mmCIF file of C-alpha atoms in Angstrom:
data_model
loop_
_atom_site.group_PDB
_atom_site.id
_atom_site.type_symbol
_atom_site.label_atom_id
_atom_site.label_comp_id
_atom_site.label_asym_id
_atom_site.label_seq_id
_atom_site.Cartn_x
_atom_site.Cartn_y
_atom_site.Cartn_z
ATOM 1 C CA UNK F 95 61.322 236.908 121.362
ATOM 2 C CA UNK F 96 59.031 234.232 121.293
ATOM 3 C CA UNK F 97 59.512 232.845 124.769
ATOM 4 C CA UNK F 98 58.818 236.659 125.707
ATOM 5 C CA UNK F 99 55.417 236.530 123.616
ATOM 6 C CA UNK F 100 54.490 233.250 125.546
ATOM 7 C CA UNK F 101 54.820 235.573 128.800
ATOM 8 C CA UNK F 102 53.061 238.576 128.034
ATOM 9 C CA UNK F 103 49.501 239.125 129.845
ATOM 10 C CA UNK F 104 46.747 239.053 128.107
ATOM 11 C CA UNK F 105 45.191 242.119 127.343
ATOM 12 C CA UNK F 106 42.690 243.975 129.802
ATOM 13 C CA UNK F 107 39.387 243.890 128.930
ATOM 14 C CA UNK F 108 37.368 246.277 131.680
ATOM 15 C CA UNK F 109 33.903 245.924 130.206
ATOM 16 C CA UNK F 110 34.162 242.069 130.280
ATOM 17 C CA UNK F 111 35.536 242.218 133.750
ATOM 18 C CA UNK F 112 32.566 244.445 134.934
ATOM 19 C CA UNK F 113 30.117 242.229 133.465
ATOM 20 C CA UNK F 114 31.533 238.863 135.217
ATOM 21 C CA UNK F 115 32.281 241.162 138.483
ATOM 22 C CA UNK F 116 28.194 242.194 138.314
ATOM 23 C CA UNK F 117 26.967 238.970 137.415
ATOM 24 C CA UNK F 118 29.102 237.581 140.836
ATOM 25 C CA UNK F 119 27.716 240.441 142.481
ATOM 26 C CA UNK F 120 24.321 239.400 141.182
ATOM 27 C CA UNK F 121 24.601 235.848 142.357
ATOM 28 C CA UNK F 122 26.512 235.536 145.601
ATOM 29 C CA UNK F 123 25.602 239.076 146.659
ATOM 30 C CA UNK F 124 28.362 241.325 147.798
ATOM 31 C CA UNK F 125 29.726 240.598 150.774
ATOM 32 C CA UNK F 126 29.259 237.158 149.522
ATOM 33 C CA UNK F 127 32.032 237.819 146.829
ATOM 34 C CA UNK F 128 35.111 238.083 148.263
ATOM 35 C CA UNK F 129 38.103 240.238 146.839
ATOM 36 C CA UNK F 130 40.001 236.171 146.217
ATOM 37 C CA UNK F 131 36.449 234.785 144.259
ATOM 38 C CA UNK F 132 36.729 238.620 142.111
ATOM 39 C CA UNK F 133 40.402 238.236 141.150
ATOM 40 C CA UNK F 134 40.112 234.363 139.973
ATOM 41 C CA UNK F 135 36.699 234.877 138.649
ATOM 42 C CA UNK F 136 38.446 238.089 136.442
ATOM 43 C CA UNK F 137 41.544 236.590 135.485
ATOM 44 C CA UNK F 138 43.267 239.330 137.744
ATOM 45 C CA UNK F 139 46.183 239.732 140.591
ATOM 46 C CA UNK F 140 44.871 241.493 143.810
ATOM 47 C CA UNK F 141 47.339 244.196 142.650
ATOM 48 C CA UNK F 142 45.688 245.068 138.944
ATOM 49 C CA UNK F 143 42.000 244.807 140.391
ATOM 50 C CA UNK F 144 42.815 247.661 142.683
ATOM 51 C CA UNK F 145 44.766 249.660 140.398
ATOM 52 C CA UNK F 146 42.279 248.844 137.789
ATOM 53 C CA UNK F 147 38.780 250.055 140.349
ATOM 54 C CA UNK F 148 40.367 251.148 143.609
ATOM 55 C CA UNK F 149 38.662 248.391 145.634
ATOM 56 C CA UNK F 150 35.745 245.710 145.757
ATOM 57 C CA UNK F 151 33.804 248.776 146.627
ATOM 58 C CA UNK F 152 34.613 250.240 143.531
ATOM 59 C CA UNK F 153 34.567 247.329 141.295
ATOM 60 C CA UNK F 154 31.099 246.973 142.833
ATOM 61 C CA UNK F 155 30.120 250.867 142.229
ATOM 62 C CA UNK F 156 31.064 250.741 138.568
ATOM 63 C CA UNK F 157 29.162 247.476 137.752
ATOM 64 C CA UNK F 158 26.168 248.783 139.301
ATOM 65 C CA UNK F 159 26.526 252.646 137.087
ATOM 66 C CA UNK F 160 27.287 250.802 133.858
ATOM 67 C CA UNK F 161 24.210 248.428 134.140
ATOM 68 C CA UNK F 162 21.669 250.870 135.897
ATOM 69 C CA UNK F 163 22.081 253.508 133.617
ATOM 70 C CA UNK F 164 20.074 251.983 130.868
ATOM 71 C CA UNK F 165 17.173 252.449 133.384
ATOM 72 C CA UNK F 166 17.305 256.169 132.657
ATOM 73 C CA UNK F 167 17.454 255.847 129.227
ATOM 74 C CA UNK F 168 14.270 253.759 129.368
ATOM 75 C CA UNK F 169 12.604 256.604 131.178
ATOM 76 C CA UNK F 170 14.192 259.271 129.694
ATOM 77 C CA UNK F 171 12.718 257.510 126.012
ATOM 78 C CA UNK F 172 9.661 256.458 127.431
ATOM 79 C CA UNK F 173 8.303 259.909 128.971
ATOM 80 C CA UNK F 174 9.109 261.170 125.476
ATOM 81 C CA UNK F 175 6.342 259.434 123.782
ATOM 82 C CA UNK F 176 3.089 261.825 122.961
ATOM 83 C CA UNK F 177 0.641 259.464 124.381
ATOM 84 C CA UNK F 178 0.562 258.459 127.542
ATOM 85 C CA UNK F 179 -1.178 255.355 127.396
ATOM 86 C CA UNK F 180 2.654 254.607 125.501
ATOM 87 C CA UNK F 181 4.627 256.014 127.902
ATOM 88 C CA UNK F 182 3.848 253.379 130.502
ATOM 89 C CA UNK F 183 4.052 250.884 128.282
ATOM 90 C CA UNK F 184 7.390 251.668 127.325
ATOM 91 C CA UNK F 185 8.359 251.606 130.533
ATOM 92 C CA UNK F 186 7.315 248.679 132.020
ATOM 93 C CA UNK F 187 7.819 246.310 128.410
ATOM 94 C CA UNK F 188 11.129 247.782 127.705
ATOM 95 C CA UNK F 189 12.003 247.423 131.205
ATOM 96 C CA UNK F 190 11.412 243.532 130.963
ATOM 97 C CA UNK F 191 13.335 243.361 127.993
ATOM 98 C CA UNK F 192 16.220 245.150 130.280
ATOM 99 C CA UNK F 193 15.559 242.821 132.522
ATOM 100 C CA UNK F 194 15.905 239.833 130.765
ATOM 101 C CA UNK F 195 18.890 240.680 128.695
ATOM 102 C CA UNK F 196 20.611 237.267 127.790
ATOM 103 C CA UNK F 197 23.094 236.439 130.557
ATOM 104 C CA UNK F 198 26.305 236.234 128.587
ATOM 105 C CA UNK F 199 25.807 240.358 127.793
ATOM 106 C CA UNK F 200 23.966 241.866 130.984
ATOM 107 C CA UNK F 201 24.025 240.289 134.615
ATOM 108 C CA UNK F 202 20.280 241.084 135.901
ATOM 109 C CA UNK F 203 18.620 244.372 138.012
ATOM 110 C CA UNK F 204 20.902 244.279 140.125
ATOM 111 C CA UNK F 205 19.509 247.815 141.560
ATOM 112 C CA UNK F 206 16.443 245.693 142.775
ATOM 113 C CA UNK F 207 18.500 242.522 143.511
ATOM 114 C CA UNK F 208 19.017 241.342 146.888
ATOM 115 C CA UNK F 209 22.840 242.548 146.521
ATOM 116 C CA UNK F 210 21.741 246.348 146.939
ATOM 117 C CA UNK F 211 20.525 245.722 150.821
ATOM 118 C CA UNK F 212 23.950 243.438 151.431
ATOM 119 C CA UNK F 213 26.075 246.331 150.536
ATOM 120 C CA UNK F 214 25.415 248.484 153.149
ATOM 121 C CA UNK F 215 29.392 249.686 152.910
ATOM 122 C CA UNK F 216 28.969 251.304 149.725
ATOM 123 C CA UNK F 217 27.002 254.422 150.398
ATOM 124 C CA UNK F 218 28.085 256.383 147.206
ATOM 125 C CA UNK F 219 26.419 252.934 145.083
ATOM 126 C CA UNK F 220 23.321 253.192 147.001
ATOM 127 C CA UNK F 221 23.336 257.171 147.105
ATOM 128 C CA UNK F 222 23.372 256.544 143.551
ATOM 129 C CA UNK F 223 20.585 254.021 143.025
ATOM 130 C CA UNK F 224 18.322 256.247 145.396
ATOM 131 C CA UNK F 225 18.859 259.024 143.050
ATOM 132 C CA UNK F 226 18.399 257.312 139.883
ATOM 133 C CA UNK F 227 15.355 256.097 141.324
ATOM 134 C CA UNK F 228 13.875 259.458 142.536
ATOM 135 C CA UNK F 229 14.970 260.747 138.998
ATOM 136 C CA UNK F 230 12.996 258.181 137.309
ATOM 137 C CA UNK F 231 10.279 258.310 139.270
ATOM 138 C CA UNK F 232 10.094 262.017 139.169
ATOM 139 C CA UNK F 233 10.453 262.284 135.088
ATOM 140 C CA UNK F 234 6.991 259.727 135.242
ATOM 141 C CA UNK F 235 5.377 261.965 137.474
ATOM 142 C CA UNK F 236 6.050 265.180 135.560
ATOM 143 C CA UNK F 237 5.119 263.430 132.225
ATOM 144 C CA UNK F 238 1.685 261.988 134.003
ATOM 145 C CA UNK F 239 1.008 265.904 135.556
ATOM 146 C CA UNK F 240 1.331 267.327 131.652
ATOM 147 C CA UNK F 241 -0.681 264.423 130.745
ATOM 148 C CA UNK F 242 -3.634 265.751 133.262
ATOM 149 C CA UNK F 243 -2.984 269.525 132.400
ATOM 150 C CA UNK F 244 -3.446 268.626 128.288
ATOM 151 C CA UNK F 245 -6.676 266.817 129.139
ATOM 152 C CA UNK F 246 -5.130 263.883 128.170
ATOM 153 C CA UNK F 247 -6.278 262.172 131.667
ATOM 154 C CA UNK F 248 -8.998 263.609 133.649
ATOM 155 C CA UNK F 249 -8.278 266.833 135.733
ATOM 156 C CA UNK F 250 -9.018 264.895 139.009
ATOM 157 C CA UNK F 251 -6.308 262.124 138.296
ATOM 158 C CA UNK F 252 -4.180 262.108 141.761
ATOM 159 C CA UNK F 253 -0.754 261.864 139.224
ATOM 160 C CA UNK F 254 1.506 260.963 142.381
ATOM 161 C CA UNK F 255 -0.873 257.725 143.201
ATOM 162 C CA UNK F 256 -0.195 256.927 139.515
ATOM 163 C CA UNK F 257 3.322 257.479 139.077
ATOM 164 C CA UNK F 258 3.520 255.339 142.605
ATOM 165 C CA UNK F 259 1.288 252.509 140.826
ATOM 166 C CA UNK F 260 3.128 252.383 137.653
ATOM 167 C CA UNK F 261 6.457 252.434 139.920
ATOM 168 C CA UNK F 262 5.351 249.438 142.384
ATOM 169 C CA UNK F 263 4.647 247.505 138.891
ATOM 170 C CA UNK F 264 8.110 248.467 137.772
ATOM 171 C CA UNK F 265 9.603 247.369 140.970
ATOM 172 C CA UNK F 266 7.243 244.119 140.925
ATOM 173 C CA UNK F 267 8.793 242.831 137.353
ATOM 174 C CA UNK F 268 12.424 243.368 138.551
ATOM 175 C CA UNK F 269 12.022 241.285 141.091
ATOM 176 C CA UNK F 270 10.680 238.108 139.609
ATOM 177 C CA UNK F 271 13.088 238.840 136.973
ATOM 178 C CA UNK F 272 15.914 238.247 139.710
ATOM 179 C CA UNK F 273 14.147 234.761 140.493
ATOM 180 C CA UNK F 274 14.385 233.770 136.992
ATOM 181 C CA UNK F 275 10.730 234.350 136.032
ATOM 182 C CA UNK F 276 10.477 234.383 131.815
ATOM 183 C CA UNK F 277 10.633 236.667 130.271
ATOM 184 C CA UNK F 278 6.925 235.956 128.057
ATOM 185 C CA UNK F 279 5.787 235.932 132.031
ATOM 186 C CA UNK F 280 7.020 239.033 132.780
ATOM 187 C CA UNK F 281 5.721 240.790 129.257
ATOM 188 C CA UNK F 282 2.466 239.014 130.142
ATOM 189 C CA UNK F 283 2.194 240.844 133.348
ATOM 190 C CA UNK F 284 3.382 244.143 131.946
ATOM 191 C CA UNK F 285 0.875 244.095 129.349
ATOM 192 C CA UNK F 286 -1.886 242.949 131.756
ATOM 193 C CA UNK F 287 -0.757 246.133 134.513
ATOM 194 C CA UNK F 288 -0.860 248.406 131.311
ATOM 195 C CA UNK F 289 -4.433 247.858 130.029
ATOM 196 C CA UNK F 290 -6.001 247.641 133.719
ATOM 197 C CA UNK F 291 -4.398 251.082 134.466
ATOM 198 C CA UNK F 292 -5.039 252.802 131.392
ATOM 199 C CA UNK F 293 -8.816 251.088 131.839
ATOM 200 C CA UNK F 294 -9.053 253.038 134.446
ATOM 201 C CA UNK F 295 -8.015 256.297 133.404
ATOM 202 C CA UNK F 296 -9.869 256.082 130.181
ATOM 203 C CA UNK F 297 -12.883 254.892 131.940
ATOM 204 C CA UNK F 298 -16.392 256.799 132.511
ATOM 205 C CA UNK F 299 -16.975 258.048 135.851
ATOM 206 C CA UNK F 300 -20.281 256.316 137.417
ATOM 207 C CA UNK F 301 -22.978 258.717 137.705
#
């Protein structure tokens, strides 16, 4: 019995195995990590990390979902708010604090990352990061077009310039978060972006 205990496998853990599978995927990009850097790197035989995603693709596929998704959620909270001088700033800080997630429990954007445009085999994973995308961007631009119909901003606000403004911000921050820019750096910036835009739209028009 106890030379069979001494043998048995140690039990799979998949959400630990996605997390060191993204953070890989983070660093080397993905056709930088081969199937033979996944399987040491996971603790895994060739023969369980298929069974276990299907292939690198899927591996791959799955890391990106289970990180990305909290990207929605962010969105999804944020265009909730009443104000929207609050919604964008609930995007773009809580975003950062995505972003900067300690390492050991979150493995970076990687749907901004360098890794999305070396993975040019996995169509469903970038199918999917399109869409999310669109989906976010097109909850900000709904919230921002109630915003100008409530007289909240001023009827002549162009609300797809904005939602594209607050977007390029959003897409600025994730990627000096990938090149390990701090976090107080990045909230600095967010919080700068914020009050200039909402200066804007709160300002007087010149005579």
């Amino acid at each position: 019995m106890t030379e069979r205990n001494r043998g048995r496998p140690r039990a799979f853990d998949r959400d630990r195995a996605v997390l060191d599978a993204a953070r890989l995927f983070w660093r080397r990009g993905y056709s930088g990590t081969s199937t033979r850097t996944l399987t040491a790197a996971l603790g895994l035989s060739t023969s369980s990390l298929y069974a276990a995603f299907g292939s690198k693709a899927g591996l791959f596929e799955e890391a990106v979902r289970t990180y990305a998704e909290r990207y929605r959620e962010i969105y999804q909270q944020a265009v909730a708010e009443k104000n929207i001088q609050t919604v964008i700033e609930r995007i773009l800080t809580d975003s950062v604090h995505e972003f900067t997630q300690p390492s050991d429990t979150h493995p970076g954007c990687l749907i901004s990352s360098a890794v999305m445009t070396d993975s040019t085999s996995t169509l469903d994973t970038s199918a999917y990061v399109a869409e999310l995308h669109s989906s976010n961007e097109q909850a900000l631009l709904v919230r921002i077009e109630r915003a100008i119909q409530d007289g909240e901003l001023a009827a002549g606000t162009n609300a797809a310039v904005l939602t594209g403004l607050i977007q390029s911000v959003w897409y600025g921050l994730s990627v000096r978060s990938n090149v390990d820019t701090a976090r107080e750096d990045l909230l600095a910036t967010a919080q700068l972006a914020h009050h200039l835009i909402c200066q804007q739209l709160t300002s007087s028009p010149t005579s």
